[in-house]
Amino acid sequence: MDCEMLVQALDQSKNKVGFMRTVAAISGFADRGNHVRRLFCKAGAVVSLLRSDFPFDDTESVRVVALRCLANVSCHPDSLLSLEKDSNFQKLIAMIWINANSNAIRCETAGVLAQIAAHLQPTKRKSDEVMAAAATLLDSLIDALPAVVRALVYVTKHVKDEETLLVVAACIANLSLLHSVTPVLELVCQQDCMSSLLLAWRNGYAATLFTKNQITGAVLGLSMQSFGQDYLMTQPSLAEFFIDVLNQCLPEKSLAEAEIAVRNRVVRRSLIILGCLLKRDEFRGIFLKSQGIIIYQKVLGFANRETTPRSFHNVK
């Protein structure tokens, strides 16, 4: 495998078929792990995948595939070094809110942004060079955050499949982790993000625990802030959502092997959130009426058996 050669082939592609094959090859190699992704970052793959001057027709389908590959490569924090240069991050952010772009492009852009947001968390360990790039990108993100959140809400309102909801919810969840250094939670409240996420869930686009996990991630930060709790109390279907989540996490439920791994994370998040929200009379009343407390107690018992009790000591 020669990462530089593959990136050069990407840059020199004169037709769609050749480009798609090269992107598929890069994605396949990147799946081997972060050590390979780092090599692609050093070889310039981030910039090549972000280019806008494709020399062939049907650029939308090409752009979608390129962004999906970019999300894979961007799992390595060294991707920040390329995004910091030549306004590349601004170009990426613009793709999510430019009206001319399709929801498919916005969705894949959200996937890349979800990865980048994870690297921007202050607690993440990084080299000095990557930390400096992260600080620069964070400033750019803060400036664009109102437009980004608005675009994410728009995509969520027009969701047509679960994969799109999964990606957008993951982006909102990862951005929410930046609440200590950005006004993201305030914007989530102001632009009523939860209404669109819960509507997509009611419409059947959050059937798996993978997607429910990302939605609970978006709720988690809000549940720990008083203004966030006030906002969540305006969501009449939130209690029903968590009853659905907990019901799917019951130990007697049959889950696919891949879902078993994510169940503990969903349970942990849900119990922490409910530990906060059940202190509110309005939420507790709805939860009790819906028999949610019975499922809650069953899942709590299961969680205490499956994990160390310390993980759940703060959940009442």
Coordinates of C-alpha atoms in Angstrom, one line a residue:
M1 CA 0.0 0.0 0.0
D2 CA 1.4 3.4 -1.0
C3 CA -0.8 6.2 0.5
E4 CA 0.9 9.0 -1.5
M5 CA 0.4 7.1 -4.7
L6 CA -3.4 6.6 -4.0
V7 CA -3.8 10.3 -3.2
Q8 CA -2.0 11.2 -6.4
A9 CA -4.3 8.9 -8.3
L10 CA -7.2 10.7 -6.7
D11 CA -5.9 14.1 -7.8
Q12 CA -5.2 12.9 -11.3
S13 CA -8.5 11.1 -11.9
K14 CA -10.1 12.2 -15.2
N15 CA -13.2 10.1 -15.0
K16 CA -15.8 9.2 -12.4
V17 CA -15.1 5.4 -12.4
G18 CA -11.4 5.9 -11.7
F19 CA -12.1 8.4 -9.0
M20 CA -14.7 6.1 -7.3
R21 CA -12.3 3.1 -7.4
T22 CA -9.6 5.2 -5.8
V23 CA -11.9 6.5 -3.1
A24 CA -13.0 2.9 -2.4
A25 CA -9.4 1.8 -2.1
I26 CA -8.6 4.6 0.4
S27 CA -11.7 3.8 2.5
G28 CA -10.8 0.1 2.5
F29 CA -7.2 0.8 3.7
A30 CA -8.4 3.4 6.2
D31 CA -10.6 0.8 7.8
R32 CA -7.5 -1.0 8.9
G33 CA -7.0 1.5 11.7
N34 CA -5.8 4.9 12.8
H35 CA -2.2 4.1 11.9
V36 CA -3.3 4.0 8.2
R37 CA -5.5 7.0 8.5
R38 CA -2.6 9.0 9.8
L39 CA -0.6 8.1 6.7
F40 CA -3.4 9.3 4.5
C41 CA -3.6 12.6 6.4
K42 CA 0.1 13.1 5.9
A43 CA -0.2 12.3 2.2
G44 CA -2.8 15.0 1.7
A45 CA -6.0 12.9 1.4
V46 CA -8.1 15.4 3.4
V47 CA -7.5 18.2 0.9
S48 CA -8.0 15.9 -2.1
L49 CA -11.3 14.5 -0.8
L50 CA -12.5 18.0 0.0
R51 CA -11.8 19.5 -3.5
S52 CA -14.6 21.1 -5.4
D53 CA -13.3 21.1 -8.9
F54 CA -14.1 17.5 -10.0
P55 CA -13.5 17.2 -13.8
F56 CA -16.5 15.0 -14.6
D57 CA -20.3 15.1 -14.5
D58 CA -22.6 14.0 -11.7
T59 CA -20.5 15.7 -9.1
E60 CA -23.2 15.2 -6.4
S61 CA -22.7 11.4 -6.2
V62 CA -19.0 11.9 -6.3
R63 CA -19.1 14.5 -3.5
V64 CA -21.2 12.1 -1.3
V65 CA -18.7 9.3 -1.7
A66 CA -15.7 11.6 -1.2
L67 CA -17.2 13.0 2.0
R68 CA -18.0 9.6 3.4
C69 CA -14.3 8.6 2.8
L70 CA -13.2 11.9 4.4
A71 CA -15.2 11.0 7.5
N72 CA -13.3 7.8 7.7
V73 CA -9.9 9.4 7.3
S74 CA -10.8 12.2 9.7
C75 CA -11.1 9.6 12.5
H76 CA -7.4 10.5 13.1
P77 CA -6.8 13.9 14.8
D78 CA -4.0 14.7 12.3
S79 CA -6.8 15.6 9.9
L80 CA -7.1 18.8 11.8
L81 CA -3.7 19.9 10.5
S82 CA -5.0 19.8 6.9
L83 CA -8.3 21.4 7.7
E84 CA -6.6 24.3 9.4
K85 CA -4.8 25.3 6.1
D86 CA -6.2 27.3 3.2
S87 CA -9.7 27.8 4.8
N88 CA -10.4 24.1 4.3
F89 CA -12.4 23.9 7.4
Q90 CA -14.5 26.8 6.3
K91 CA -15.1 25.1 3.0
L92 CA -16.3 22.0 4.8
I93 CA -18.6 23.9 7.1
A94 CA -20.1 25.8 4.2
M95 CA -21.2 22.5 2.6
I96 CA -23.7 21.8 5.4
W97 CA -25.6 25.1 5.1
I98 CA -25.3 26.1 1.4
N99 CA -28.9 25.9 0.1
A100 CA -27.8 24.5 -3.3
N101 CA -26.5 21.4 -1.7
S102 CA -28.7 18.3 -1.3
N103 CA -29.5 16.6 2.0
A104 CA -27.2 13.7 1.0
I105 CA -24.2 16.1 0.8
R106 CA -25.3 17.8 4.1
C107 CA -25.6 14.4 5.8
E108 CA -22.1 13.3 4.7
T109 CA -20.7 16.7 5.8
A110 CA -22.3 16.2 9.2
G111 CA -20.5 12.8 9.4
V112 CA -17.2 14.5 8.8
L113 CA -18.1 17.3 11.3
A114 CA -19.0 14.7 13.9
Q115 CA -15.5 13.3 13.7
I116 CA -13.9 16.7 13.8
A117 CA -16.0 17.8 16.8
A118 CA -14.7 14.7 18.7
H119 CA -11.1 15.9 18.2
L120 CA -11.9 19.4 19.4
Q121 CA -12.9 18.3 22.9
P122 CA -10.6 20.0 25.4
T123 CA -9.9 16.8 27.3
K124 CA -8.6 14.9 24.3
R125 CA -4.9 14.4 24.3
K126 CA -3.1 15.7 21.3
S127 CA 0.3 16.8 20.1
D128 CA 1.1 20.5 20.5
E129 CA 0.8 21.0 16.7
V130 CA -2.7 19.4 16.6
M131 CA -3.8 21.3 19.8
A132 CA -2.9 24.6 18.0
A133 CA -4.9 23.5 15.0
A134 CA -7.8 22.5 17.1
A135 CA -7.9 25.9 18.8
T136 CA -8.0 27.6 15.4
L137 CA -10.7 25.3 14.1
L138 CA -12.8 25.8 17.3
D139 CA -12.8 29.5 16.7
S140 CA -14.1 29.0 13.2
L141 CA -16.7 26.5 14.4
I142 CA -18.0 28.9 17.0
D143 CA -18.5 31.6 14.3
A144 CA -20.4 29.2 12.1
L145 CA -22.3 27.3 14.8
P146 CA -25.7 29.0 14.4
A147 CA -25.8 28.2 10.7
V148 CA -24.5 24.6 11.4
V149 CA -27.1 23.8 14.0
R150 CA -29.8 25.3 11.7
A151 CA -28.7 23.1 8.9
L152 CA -28.7 20.0 11.1
V153 CA -32.2 20.8 12.1
Y154 CA -33.3 21.2 8.5
V155 CA -31.7 17.8 7.5
T156 CA -33.4 16.1 10.5
K157 CA -36.8 17.5 9.5
H158 CA -36.4 16.0 6.1
V159 CA -35.0 12.6 7.1
K160 CA -36.0 9.7 4.8
D161 CA -33.9 6.9 6.2
E162 CA -32.3 5.8 9.5
E163 CA -28.7 6.2 8.3
T164 CA -29.2 9.9 7.8
L165 CA -30.7 10.3 11.2
L166 CA -27.9 8.3 12.8
V167 CA -25.2 10.6 11.2
V168 CA -27.0 13.9 12.0
A169 CA -27.8 12.8 15.6
A170 CA -24.1 11.8 16.1
C171 CA -23.0 15.2 14.8
I172 CA -25.4 17.0 17.3
A173 CA -24.2 14.7 20.1
N174 CA -20.5 15.3 19.4
L175 CA -21.0 19.0 19.1
S176 CA -22.9 19.0 22.4
L177 CA -19.7 17.7 24.0
L178 CA -18.2 21.1 23.3
H179 CA -20.7 22.8 25.5
S180 CA -18.0 24.1 27.9
V181 CA -16.3 26.1 25.2
T182 CA -19.2 26.9 22.8
P183 CA -22.8 28.0 23.0
V184 CA -24.0 24.8 21.3
L185 CA -26.5 23.8 24.0
E186 CA -28.1 27.2 23.9
L187 CA -28.4 27.0 20.1
V188 CA -29.9 23.5 20.3
C189 CA -32.6 24.9 22.6
Q190 CA -33.2 28.1 20.5
Q191 CA -33.5 26.1 17.2
D192 CA -35.6 23.4 18.8
C193 CA -33.3 20.5 17.7
M194 CA -35.0 17.9 19.9
S195 CA -38.4 18.4 18.3
S196 CA -37.0 17.3 14.9
L197 CA -35.0 14.4 16.4
L198 CA -38.0 13.1 18.3
L199 CA -40.3 13.6 15.2
A200 CA -37.8 11.4 13.2
W201 CA -38.0 8.8 15.9
R202 CA -41.8 8.8 15.9
N203 CA -41.7 8.4 12.2
G204 CA -39.7 5.2 12.6
Y205 CA -36.2 6.3 11.6
A206 CA -34.6 5.3 15.0
A207 CA -35.4 1.6 15.1
T208 CA -31.9 0.5 16.2
L209 CA -30.0 1.1 19.4
F210 CA -27.3 2.7 17.4
T211 CA -29.5 5.6 16.4
K212 CA -31.2 5.8 19.8
N213 CA -27.7 5.9 21.3
Q214 CA -26.8 9.1 19.3
I215 CA -30.2 10.7 20.2
T216 CA -29.6 10.1 23.9
G217 CA -26.1 11.5 23.4
A218 CA -27.7 14.7 22.1
V219 CA -30.0 14.8 25.2
L220 CA -27.3 14.1 27.8
G221 CA -25.7 17.5 27.9
L222 CA -29.1 19.3 28.0
S223 CA -30.2 17.2 30.9
M224 CA -27.4 18.4 33.1
Q225 CA -28.1 22.1 32.6
S226 CA -31.1 23.9 34.2
F227 CA -32.0 25.7 31.0
G228 CA -31.6 22.5 29.1
Q229 CA -34.0 20.7 31.5
D230 CA -36.5 23.6 31.0
Y231 CA -36.2 23.1 27.3
L232 CA -36.6 19.3 27.5
M233 CA -39.8 19.8 29.5
T234 CA -41.3 21.3 26.4
Q235 CA -40.9 18.0 24.5
P236 CA -44.1 15.9 25.2
S237 CA -42.8 12.8 23.6
L238 CA -39.5 12.7 25.4
A239 CA -40.7 10.4 28.2
E240 CA -42.2 8.0 25.6
F241 CA -38.9 8.0 23.7
F242 CA -37.0 6.9 26.8
I243 CA -39.6 4.2 27.6
D244 CA -39.0 2.9 24.1
V245 CA -35.2 3.0 24.6
L246 CA -35.3 1.2 28.0
N247 CA -37.8 -1.3 26.7
Q248 CA -35.4 -2.2 23.9
C249 CA -32.6 -2.6 26.5
L250 CA -34.3 -5.1 28.7
P251 CA -32.2 -8.2 29.1
E252 CA -34.9 -10.5 27.7
K253 CA -35.0 -8.6 24.4
S254 CA -33.3 -10.3 21.5
L255 CA -30.6 -8.1 20.0
A256 CA -28.2 -8.4 17.1
E257 CA -24.6 -9.1 18.2
A258 CA -23.5 -5.7 17.3
E259 CA -26.3 -4.0 19.3
I260 CA -25.3 -5.9 22.5
A261 CA -22.1 -3.9 22.6
V262 CA -23.9 -0.5 22.4
R263 CA -26.7 -1.5 24.8
N264 CA -24.6 -0.7 28.0
R265 CA -23.7 2.7 26.7
V266 CA -27.4 3.5 25.9
V267 CA -28.4 2.2 29.3
R268 CA -25.8 4.3 31.1
R269 CA -26.7 7.5 29.3
S270 CA -30.4 6.9 29.7
L271 CA -30.2 6.3 33.4
I272 CA -28.1 9.4 33.9
I273 CA -30.5 11.5 31.9
L274 CA -33.6 10.1 33.7
G275 CA -31.8 10.6 37.1
C276 CA -31.9 14.3 36.2
L277 CA -35.3 14.6 34.5
L278 CA -37.3 12.5 37.1
K279 CA -36.6 15.3 39.6
R280 CA -38.9 17.4 37.5
D281 CA -42.6 17.0 38.4
E282 CA -43.9 17.4 34.9
F283 CA -41.6 14.7 33.5
R284 CA -42.1 12.4 36.4
G285 CA -45.9 12.6 36.0
I286 CA -45.8 11.6 32.3
F287 CA -43.2 8.8 33.0
L288 CA -45.3 7.3 35.8
K289 CA -48.5 7.4 33.8
S290 CA -46.9 5.6 31.0
Q291 CA -45.7 2.8 33.3
G292 CA -42.2 3.9 32.5
I293 CA -41.0 3.4 36.1
I294 CA -41.5 -0.3 35.9
I295 CA -39.2 -0.6 32.9
Y296 CA -36.8 1.8 34.5
Q297 CA -36.4 -0.3 37.6
K298 CA -35.9 -3.5 35.5
V299 CA -33.2 -1.8 33.5
L300 CA -31.6 -0.3 36.6
G301 CA -31.4 -3.8 38.1
F302 CA -29.9 -5.2 34.9
A303 CA -27.4 -2.4 34.7
N304 CA -26.2 -2.9 38.3
R305 CA -25.7 -6.6 37.5
E306 CA -23.9 -6.1 34.2
T307 CA -21.6 -3.2 35.2
T308 CA -19.9 -2.0 38.4
P309 CA -22.4 -0.4 40.7
R310 CA -20.1 2.7 41.0
S311 CA -21.1 3.6 37.4
F312 CA -24.7 4.1 38.5
H313 CA -24.3 5.5 42.0
N314 CA -25.5 8.9 41.0
V315 CA -28.7 7.6 39.4
K316 CA -31.7 7.8 41.7

